XYZ file of C-alpha atoms in Angstrom:
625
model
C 26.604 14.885 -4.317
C 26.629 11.146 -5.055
C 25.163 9.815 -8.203
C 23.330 6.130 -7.063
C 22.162 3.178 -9.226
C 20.584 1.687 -5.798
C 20.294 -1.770 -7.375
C 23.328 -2.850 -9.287
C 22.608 -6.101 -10.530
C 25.676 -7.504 -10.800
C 26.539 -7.144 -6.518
C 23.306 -9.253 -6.338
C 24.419 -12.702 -4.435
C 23.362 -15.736 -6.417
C 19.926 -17.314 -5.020
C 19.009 -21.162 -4.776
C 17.230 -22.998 -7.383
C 13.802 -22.033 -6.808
C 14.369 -20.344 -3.780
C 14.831 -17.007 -2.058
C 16.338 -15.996 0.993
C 13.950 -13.822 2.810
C 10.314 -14.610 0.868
C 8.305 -16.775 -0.743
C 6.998 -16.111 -4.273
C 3.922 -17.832 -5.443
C 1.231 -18.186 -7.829
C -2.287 -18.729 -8.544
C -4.647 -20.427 -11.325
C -7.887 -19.273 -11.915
C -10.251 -22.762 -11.878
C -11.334 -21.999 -15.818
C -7.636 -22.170 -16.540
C -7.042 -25.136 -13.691
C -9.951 -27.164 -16.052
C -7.892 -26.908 -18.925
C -4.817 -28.178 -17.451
C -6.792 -31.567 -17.822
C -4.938 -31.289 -20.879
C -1.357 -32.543 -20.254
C 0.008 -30.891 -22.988
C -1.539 -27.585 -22.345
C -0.380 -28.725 -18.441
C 3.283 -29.107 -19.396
C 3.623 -26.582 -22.024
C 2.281 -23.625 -19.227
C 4.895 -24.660 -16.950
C 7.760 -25.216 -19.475
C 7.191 -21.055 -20.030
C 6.191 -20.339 -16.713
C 8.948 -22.416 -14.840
C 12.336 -21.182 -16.821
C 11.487 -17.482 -16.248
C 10.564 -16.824 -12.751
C 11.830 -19.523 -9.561
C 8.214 -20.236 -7.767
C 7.902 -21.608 -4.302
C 4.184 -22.574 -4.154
C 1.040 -22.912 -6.279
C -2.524 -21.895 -5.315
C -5.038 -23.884 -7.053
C -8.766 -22.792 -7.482
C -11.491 -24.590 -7.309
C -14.334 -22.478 -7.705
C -15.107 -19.258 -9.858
C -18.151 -17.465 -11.709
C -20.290 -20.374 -10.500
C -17.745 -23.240 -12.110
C -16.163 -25.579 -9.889
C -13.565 -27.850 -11.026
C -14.007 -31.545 -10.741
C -12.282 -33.429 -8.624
C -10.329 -35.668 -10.625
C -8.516 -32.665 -12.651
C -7.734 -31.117 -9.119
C -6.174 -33.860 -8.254
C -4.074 -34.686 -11.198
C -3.212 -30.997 -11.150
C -1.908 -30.733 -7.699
C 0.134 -34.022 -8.228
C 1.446 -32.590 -11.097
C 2.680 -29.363 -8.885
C 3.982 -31.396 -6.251
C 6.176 -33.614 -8.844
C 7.634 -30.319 -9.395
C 9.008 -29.466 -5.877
C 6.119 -27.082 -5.203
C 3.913 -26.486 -2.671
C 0.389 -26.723 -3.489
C -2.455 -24.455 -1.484
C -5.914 -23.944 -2.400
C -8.718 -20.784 -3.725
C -12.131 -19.819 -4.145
C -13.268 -17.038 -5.871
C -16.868 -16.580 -4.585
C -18.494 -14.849 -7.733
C -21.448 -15.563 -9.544
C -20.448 -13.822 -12.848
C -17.504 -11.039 -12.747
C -18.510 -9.881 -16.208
C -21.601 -8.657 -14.702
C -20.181 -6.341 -12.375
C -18.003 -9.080 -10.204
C -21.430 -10.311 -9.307
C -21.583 -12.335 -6.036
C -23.755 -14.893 -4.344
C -26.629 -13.121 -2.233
C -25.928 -14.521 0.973
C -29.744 -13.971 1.937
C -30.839 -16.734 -0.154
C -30.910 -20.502 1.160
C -29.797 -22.326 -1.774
C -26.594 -19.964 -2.575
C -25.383 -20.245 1.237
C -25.614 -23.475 0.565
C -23.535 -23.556 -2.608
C -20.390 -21.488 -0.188
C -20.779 -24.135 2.182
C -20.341 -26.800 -0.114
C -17.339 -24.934 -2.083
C -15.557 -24.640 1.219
C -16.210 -28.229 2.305
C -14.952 -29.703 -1.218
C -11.708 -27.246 -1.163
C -10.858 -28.411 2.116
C -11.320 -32.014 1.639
C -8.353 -31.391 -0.864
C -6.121 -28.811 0.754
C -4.620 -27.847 4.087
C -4.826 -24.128 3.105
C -6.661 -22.366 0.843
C -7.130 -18.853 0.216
C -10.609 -16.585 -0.557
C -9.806 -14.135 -3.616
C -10.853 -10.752 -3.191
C -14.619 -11.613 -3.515
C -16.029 -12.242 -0.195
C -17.973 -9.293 0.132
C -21.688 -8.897 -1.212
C -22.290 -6.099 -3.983
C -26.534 -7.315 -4.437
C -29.543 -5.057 -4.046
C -31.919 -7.960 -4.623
C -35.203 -8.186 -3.274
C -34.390 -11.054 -0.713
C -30.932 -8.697 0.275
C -33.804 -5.561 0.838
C -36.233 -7.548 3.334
C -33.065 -9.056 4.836
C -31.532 -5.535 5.496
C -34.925 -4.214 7.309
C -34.247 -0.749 8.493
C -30.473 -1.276 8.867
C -28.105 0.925 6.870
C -26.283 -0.900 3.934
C -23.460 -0.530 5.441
C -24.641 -2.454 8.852
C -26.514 -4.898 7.469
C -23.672 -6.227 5.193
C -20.829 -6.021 7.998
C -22.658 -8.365 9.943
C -23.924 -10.626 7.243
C -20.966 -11.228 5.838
C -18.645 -11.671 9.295
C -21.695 -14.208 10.215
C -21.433 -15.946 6.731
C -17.536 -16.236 6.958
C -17.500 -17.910 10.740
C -20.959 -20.532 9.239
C -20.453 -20.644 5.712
C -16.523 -20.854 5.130
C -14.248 -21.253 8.299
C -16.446 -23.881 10.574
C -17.756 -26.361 7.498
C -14.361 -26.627 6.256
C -12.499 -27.415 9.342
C -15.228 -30.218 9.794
C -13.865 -32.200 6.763
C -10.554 -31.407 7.459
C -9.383 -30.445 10.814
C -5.821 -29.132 10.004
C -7.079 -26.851 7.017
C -6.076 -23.466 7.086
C -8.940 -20.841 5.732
C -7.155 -17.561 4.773
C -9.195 -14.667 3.209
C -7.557 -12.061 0.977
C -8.012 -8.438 1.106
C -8.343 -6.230 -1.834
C -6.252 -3.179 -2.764
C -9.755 -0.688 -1.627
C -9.327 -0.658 2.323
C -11.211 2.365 2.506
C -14.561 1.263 1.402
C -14.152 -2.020 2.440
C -16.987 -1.707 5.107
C -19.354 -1.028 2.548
C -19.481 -4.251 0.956
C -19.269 -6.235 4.050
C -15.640 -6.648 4.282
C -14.991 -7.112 8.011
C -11.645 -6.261 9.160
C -12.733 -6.139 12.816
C -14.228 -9.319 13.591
C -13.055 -11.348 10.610
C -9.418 -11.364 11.494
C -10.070 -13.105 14.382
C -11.726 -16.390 12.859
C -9.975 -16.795 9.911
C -6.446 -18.582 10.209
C -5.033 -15.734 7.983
C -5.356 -12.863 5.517
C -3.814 -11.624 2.435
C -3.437 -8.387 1.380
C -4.075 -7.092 -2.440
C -1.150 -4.717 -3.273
C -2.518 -3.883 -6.473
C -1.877 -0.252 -7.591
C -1.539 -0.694 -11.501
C -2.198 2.872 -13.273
C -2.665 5.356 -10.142
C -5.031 7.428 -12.354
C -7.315 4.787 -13.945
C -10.589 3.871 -11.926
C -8.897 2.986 -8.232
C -6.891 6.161 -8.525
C -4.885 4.359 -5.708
C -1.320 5.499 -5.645
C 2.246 3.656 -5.835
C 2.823 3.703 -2.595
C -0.291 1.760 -1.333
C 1.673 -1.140 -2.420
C 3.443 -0.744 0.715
C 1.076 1.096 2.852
C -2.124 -1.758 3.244
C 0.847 -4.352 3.926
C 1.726 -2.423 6.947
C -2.330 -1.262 7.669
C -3.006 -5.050 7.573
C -0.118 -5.864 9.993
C -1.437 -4.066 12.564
C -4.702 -4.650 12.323
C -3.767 -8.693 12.268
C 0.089 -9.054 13.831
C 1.451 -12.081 12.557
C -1.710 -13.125 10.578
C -0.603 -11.111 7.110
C 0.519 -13.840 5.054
C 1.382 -11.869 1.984
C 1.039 -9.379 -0.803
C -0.944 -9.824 -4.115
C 0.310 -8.024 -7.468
C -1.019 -8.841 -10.967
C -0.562 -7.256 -14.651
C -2.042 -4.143 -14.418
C 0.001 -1.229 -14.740
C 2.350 -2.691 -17.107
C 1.264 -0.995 -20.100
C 2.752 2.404 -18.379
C 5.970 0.420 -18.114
C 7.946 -2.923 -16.789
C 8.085 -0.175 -13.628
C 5.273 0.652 -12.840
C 4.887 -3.212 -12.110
C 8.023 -3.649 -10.926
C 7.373 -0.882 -8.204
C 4.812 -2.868 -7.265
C 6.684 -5.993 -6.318
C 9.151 -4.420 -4.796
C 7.305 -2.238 -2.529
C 4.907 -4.952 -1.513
C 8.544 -6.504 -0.342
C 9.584 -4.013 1.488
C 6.917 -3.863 3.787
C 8.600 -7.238 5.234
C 5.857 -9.368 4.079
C 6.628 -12.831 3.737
C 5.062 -14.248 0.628
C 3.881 -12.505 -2.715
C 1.489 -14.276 -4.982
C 2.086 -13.234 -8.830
C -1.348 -13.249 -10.174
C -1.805 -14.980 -12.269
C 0.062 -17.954 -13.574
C -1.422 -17.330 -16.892
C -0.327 -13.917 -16.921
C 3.070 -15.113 -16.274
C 2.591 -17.058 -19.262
C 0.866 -14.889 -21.583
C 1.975 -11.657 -21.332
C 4.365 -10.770 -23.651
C 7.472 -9.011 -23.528
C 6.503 -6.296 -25.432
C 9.661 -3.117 -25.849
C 7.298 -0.289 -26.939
C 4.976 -0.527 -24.139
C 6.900 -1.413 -21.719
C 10.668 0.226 -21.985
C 10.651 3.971 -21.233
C 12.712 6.496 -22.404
C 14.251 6.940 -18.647
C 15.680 3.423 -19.305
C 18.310 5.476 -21.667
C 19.868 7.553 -19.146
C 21.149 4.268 -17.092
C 21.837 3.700 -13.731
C 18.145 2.808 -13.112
C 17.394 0.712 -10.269
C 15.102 -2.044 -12.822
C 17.226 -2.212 -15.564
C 15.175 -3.086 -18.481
C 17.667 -4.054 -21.224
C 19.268 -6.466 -18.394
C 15.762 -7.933 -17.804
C 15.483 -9.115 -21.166
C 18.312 -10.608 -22.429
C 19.246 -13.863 -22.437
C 20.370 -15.852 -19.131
C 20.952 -19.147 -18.533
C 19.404 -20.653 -16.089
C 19.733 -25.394 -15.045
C 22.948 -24.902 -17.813
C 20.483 -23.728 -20.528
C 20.086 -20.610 -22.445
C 17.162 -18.689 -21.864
C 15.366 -15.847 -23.770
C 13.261 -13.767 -21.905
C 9.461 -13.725 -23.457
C 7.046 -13.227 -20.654
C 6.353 -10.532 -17.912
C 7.561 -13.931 -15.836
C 10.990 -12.474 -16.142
C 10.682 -9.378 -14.880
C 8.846 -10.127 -11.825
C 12.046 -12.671 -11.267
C 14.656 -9.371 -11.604
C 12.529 -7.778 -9.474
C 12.198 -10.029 -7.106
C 15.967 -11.223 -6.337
C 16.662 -7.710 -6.576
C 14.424 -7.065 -4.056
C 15.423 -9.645 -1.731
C 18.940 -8.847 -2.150
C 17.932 -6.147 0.600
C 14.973 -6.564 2.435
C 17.348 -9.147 4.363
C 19.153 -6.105 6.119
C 16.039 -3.958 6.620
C 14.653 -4.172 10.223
C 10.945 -3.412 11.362
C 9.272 -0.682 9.141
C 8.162 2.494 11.118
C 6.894 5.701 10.535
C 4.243 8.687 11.139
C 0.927 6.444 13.475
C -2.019 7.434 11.298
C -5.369 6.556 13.523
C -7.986 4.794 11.144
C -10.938 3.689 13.445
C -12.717 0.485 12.055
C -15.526 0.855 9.551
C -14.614 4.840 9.062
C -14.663 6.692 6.309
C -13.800 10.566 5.204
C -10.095 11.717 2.890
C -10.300 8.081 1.363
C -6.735 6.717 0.426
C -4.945 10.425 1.576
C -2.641 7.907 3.382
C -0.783 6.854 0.098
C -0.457 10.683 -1.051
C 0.699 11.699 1.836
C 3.182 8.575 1.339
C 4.238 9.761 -2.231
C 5.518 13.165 -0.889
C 7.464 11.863 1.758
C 5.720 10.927 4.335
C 6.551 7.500 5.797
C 2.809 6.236 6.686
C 1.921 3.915 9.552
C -1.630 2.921 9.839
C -3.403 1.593 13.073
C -6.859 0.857 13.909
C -6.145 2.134 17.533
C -4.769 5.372 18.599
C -1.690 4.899 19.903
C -0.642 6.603 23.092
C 3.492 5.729 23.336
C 4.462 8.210 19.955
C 5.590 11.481 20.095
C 3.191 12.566 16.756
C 0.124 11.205 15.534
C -1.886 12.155 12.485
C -5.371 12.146 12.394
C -7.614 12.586 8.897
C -10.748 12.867 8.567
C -11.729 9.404 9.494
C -10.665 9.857 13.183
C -14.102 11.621 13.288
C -15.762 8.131 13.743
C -14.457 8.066 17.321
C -16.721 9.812 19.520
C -13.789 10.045 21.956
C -11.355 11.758 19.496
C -10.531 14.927 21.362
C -10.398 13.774 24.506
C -8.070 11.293 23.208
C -5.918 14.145 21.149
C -6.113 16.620 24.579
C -4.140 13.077 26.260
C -1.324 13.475 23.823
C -1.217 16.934 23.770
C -1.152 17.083 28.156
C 1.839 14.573 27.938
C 4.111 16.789 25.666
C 3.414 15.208 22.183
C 2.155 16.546 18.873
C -1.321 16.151 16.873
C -1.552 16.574 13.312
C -5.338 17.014 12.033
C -6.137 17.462 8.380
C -8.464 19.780 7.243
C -11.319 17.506 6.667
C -11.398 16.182 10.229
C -11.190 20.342 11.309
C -13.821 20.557 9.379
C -15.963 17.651 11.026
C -14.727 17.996 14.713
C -14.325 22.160 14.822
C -16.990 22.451 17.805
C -15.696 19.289 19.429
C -11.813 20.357 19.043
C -13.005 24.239 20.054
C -12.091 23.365 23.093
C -8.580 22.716 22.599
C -8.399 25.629 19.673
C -10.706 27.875 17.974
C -10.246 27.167 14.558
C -12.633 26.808 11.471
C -12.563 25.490 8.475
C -15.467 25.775 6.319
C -16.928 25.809 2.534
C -14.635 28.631 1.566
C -12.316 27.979 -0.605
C -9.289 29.554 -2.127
C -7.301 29.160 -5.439
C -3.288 28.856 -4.675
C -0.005 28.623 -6.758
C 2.506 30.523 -4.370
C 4.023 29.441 -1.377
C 6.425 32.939 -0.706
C 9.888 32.406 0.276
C 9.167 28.233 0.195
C 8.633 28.725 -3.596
C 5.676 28.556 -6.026
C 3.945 25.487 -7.296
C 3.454 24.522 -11.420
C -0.481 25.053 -11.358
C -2.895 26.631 -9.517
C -5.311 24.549 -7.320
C -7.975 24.823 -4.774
C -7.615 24.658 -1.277
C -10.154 24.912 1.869
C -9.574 28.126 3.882
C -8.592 27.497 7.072
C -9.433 30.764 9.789
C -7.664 31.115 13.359
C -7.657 33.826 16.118
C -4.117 36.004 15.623
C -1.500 35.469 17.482
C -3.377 32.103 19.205
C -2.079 30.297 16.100
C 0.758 30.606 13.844
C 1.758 29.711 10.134
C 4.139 27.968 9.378
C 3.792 27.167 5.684
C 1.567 29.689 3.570
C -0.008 29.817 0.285
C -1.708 32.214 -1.773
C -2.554 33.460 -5.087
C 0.439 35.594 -5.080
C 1.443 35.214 -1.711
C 4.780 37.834 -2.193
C 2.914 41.140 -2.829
C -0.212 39.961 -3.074
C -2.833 40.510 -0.569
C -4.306 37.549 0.870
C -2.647 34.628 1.943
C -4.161 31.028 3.693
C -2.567 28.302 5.841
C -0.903 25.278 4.757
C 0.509 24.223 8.234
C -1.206 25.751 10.707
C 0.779 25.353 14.479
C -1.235 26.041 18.170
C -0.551 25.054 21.341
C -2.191 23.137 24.087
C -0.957 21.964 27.529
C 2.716 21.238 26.852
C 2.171 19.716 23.099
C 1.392 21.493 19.934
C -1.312 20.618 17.226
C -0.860 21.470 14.045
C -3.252 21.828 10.861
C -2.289 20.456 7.554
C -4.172 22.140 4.736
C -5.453 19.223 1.941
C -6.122 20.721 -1.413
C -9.552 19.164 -2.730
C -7.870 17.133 -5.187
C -5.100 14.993 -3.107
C -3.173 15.198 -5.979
C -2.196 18.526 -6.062
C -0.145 17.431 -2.698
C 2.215 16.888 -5.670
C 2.368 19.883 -6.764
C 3.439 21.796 -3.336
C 6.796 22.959 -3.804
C 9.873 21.236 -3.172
C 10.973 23.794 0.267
C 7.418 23.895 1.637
C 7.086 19.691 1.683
C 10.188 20.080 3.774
C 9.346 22.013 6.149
C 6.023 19.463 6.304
C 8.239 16.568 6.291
C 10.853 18.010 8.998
C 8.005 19.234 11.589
C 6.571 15.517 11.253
C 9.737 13.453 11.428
C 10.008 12.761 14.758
C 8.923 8.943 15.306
C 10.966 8.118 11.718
C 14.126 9.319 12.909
C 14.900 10.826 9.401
C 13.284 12.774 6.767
C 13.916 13.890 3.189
C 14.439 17.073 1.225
C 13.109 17.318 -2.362
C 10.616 17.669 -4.877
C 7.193 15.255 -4.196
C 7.177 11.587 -5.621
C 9.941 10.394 -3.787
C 8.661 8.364 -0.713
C 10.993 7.538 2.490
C 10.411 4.237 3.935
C 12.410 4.008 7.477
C 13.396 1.003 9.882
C 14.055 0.487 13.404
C 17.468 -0.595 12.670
C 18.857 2.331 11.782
C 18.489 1.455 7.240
C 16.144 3.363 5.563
C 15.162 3.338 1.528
C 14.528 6.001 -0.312
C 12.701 5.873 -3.803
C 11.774 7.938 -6.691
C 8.671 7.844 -8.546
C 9.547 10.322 -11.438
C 10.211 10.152 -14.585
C 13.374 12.125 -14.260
C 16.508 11.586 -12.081
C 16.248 13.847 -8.718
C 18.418 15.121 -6.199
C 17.458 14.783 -2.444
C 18.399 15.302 1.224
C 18.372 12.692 3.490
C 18.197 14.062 6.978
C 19.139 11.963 9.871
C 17.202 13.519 13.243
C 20.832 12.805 14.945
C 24.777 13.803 14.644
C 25.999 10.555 12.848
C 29.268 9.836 10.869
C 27.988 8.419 7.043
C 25.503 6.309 5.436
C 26.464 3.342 3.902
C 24.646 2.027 0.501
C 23.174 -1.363 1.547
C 23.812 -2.752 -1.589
C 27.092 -1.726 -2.964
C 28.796 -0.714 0.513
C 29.849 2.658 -0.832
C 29.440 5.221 2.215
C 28.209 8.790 1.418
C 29.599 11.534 4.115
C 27.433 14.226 5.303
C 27.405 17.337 3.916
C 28.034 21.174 5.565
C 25.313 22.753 7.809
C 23.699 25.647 6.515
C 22.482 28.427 8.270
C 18.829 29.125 8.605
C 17.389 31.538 6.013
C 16.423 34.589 8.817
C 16.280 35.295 12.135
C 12.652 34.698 11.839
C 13.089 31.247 10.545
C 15.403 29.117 12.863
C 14.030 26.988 14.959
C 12.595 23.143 15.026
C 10.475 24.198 11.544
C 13.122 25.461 9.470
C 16.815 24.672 10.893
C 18.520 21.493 10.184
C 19.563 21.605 14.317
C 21.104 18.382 15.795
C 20.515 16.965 12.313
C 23.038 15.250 9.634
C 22.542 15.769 6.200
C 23.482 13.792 3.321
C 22.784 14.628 -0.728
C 22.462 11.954 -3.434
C 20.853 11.901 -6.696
C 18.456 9.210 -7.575
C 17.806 8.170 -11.324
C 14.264 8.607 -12.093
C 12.038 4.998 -10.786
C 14.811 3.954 -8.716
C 15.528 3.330 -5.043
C 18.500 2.979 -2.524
C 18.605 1.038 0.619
C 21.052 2.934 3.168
C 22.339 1.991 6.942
C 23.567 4.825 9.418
């Protein structure tokens, strides 16, 4: 077994003066803090901090917040200012009314505040080429004038409309009337799931706007969001294919630093490894004014070494233009991070993984994406089903296509699998009768043991899936015990149909007790739906697999301890080489299959290549085979 530091700092090649090789890395001022850089001193003194920390490409400068917009002079002298500095200088608008108030925003029913967006957008663009829409341009208002405008539409209709109407009238057409070359790009939030809600279109809007941006966000995974690590990478890829070659970027801010300088960290990095070609830091004054601070931000992993972001290197001194500098702001770390980082997206190729069907506007399993991600699962969202993989997966929000199972009976005729969670069983099981009888229900059941697969930490609940014997089989089981006990549920559930095979994954009712399956059952889920990645992994949950079509994958590990894993290669190949450090790791021996009842394509590493490494705990490694 091979011990890996995946990032060694000191194999990094040296990057240009402000520059990086595969990226851009950005920034953006709030307009309240934009007004105060009237102040030269305040100006100069911001950027003295800012500057000798982290290398920045481009500025975004905003005009307009919480009903303030900056005057023009002070945008003016600001930009110049930027410029001077070998930047490049873009625009924002934050369309809020008041964010203290519950990130109030303008009721796009009323005359007079249409007319203030208008105006915003026309003043930005008279000053900019580009200019980006902060994660506000949705309506949250239950006014009187938003009731009577609504009629007997649902919320959800009346706002999806309203706001891809005010977008095209209010934003996109009055600004390219002052200034035809302007480029109006609106940024996404970190929530995808609800999006619709709130009038966030990602069907028609797309289309209009000259870009989007994508809010990579995940800061503490159990605070209000509860959106996990890995949707840092996921929406990059969800937004790609929903826009190809319109995703401009990622979005990561402070949050989440107070659990470590990892947890943000992770958050760079896997917003980078989704290939995306720009990250903004927000925001500049963060980068400024959060402090380096060891007992909230150094963790006691740091002391076992060989971690992939290597606190104690982050802050100590550097030099940097022939000058000494002492790391004082979170500025540094995201700068680590970031050349780290680049050091090896370079030699990564197109990301792929498991197709997961999200119809537009849907809803049902919100965010089980990014858990299914954290144990393992390389995620690849689309807004279409797609008809050229050999597996697709299908949650609960697949139900929003009326032609679902006429669509999953296609892949199945043509000799391909289906994957169906329990809450789309559960909302399809007359429509999908017809392809096999199964039910899924209210009933629930309380688990901890998974048999010969091993037993979890903790008992949870799980819905109780029920199937004709002998028309379907388990694969993976569960029960509370499941070894000499006497009942026992399904937590992979296989059938047939034509000449593919659907199979059932069980989702506990909390998604994250997907964490606390046992290490030998999420491999048998990972192996059975490998096919389209080309590899899979062996280990305990929290370690996520993110595979390319050139033949590198990265593996990385979420825990707080060091773990060992299995990378499995669906293919008889010769090594893996570290991507970073060269060092090749050679495959280990085949072992047999646990029973005659247990070979096969579930359980049997068959035409496979398998290679063991340990990974220290919050680190990664970027391999080639």
């Amino acid at each position: 077994m091979l011990l890996v530091g995946a990032a060694v700092l000191a194999t990094m090649p040296v990057m240009g003066k402000g520059k990086y090789q595969n990226f851009k890395v950005s920034s953006y001022i709030r307009a309240q803090d934009v007004a105060r850089m009237a102040d030269e001193k305040f100006l100069n003194a911001t950027w003295e901090t800012v500057s000798s920390q982290v290398d920045l490409d481009k500025i975004y400068l905003e005009t307009h917040r919480d009903a303030f917009t900056v005057d023009e002079k002070t945008m003016q002298k600001v930009k110049k200012f930027f410029l001077s500095k070998g930047l490049e200088v873009g625009g924002g608008i934050t369309y809020t009314r008041s964010e203290p108030k519950d990130f109030e925003t303008y009721s796009y029913a009323r005359a007079n505040e249409r007319q203030t967006v208008k105006e915003v957008a026309e003043f930005t663009a008279k000053l900019f080429d580009d200019f980006i829409l902060d994660d506000f341009f949705f309506i949250d208002l239950k006014n009187d004038d938003e009731i009577a405008a609504k009629g007997t539409k649902s919320w959800t209709e009346y706002r999806l409309r309203l706001m891809a109407d005010a977008g095209r009238e209010l934003v996109v057409e009055p600004a390219k009337k002052v200034n035809p070359k302007v480029k109006v790009i609106i940024k996404y939030p970190n929530w995808y799931d609800h999006f619709h809600g709130l009038g966030f279109n990602l069907e028609e809007e797309p289309l209009y706007f000259d870009g989007i941006w994508t809010g990579t966000e995940t800061r503490d995974p159990g605070s209000a969001q509860h959106l996990q690590n890995y949707l840092s990478y996921n929406i990059i890829r969800y937004f790609d294919n929903i826009a190809p070659g319109k995703n401009g970027g990622g979005w990561v801010d402070a949050g989440g630093i107070n659990m470590s300088m990892d947890r943000y960290a992770e958050q760079l990095h896997l917003t980078m490894l989704a290939k995306t070609p720009e990250i903004i830091l927000w925001n500049y004054m963060q980068l400024h004014d959060v402090k380096i601070q060891p007992e909230m931000m150094r963790r006691a992993w740091q002391d076992a070494g060989g971690n992939s972001f290597r606190y104690d290197e982050m802050v100590a001194p550097f030099t940097k233009n022939g000058k000494s500098v002492t790391p004082t702001t979170m500025a540094r770390f995201a700068s680590v991070t970031l050349q780290q980082t680049d050091a090896l997206v370079g030699k990564l190729g197109r990301p792929v993984g498991i197709a997961s069907y999200k119809p537009w506007h849907s809803s049902g399993e919100d965010f089980l994406q990014n858990y299914l991600g954290m144990i393992g699962l390389p995620m690849d969202m689309y807004p279409q089903f797609l008809t050229d993989r050999q597996q697709i997966l299908l949650t609960e929000q697949a139900a929003k296509d009326p032609q679902i199972v006429e669509k999953i009976k296609a892949q199945l005729r043509k000799g391909g699998d289906v994957i169906v969670t329990t809450g789309l069983l559960k909302a399809i099981r007359e429509e999908l009768a017809d392809v096999c009888e199964l039910y899924c229900g209210d009933l629930k059941a309380i688990v901890n043991d998974f048999g010969w697969q091993g037993k979890s930490e903790r008992e949870f609940i799980i819905p109780q899936v029920k199937y004709f014997t002998n028309d379907a089989w388990e694969v993976v089981s569960a029960g509370r015990p499941l070894n000499g006990g006497v009942s026992g549920y399904p937590i992979l559930l296989r059938n047939t149909y034509s000449k593919g095979t659907l199979f059932v994954l069980t989702i506990p009712d909390d998604f994250g007790n997907l964490y606390d399956y046992p290490a030998q059952a999420l491999n048998v889920i990972r192996r059975t739906m490998s096919l389209d990645a080309g590899a899979y992994i062996e280990g305990p949950s929290k370690v996520a697999l993110f595979p390319y079509d050139n033949r590198t994958l990265v593996v990385e590990n979420f825990n707080d301890e060091a773990v060992s894993v299995n990378v499995i290669i669906n293919a008889k190949v010769s090594s893996l080489r570290n991507l970073l450090t060269g060092e090749t790791l050679q495959p280990q021996e085949e072992q047999s299959a646990p029973n005659r009842y247990f070979r096969g394509r579930y359980f049997s590493h068959h035409g496979a290549t398998v290679f063991a490494l340990k990974l220290p705990a919050h680190s990664y490694i970027g391999l080639e085979y």
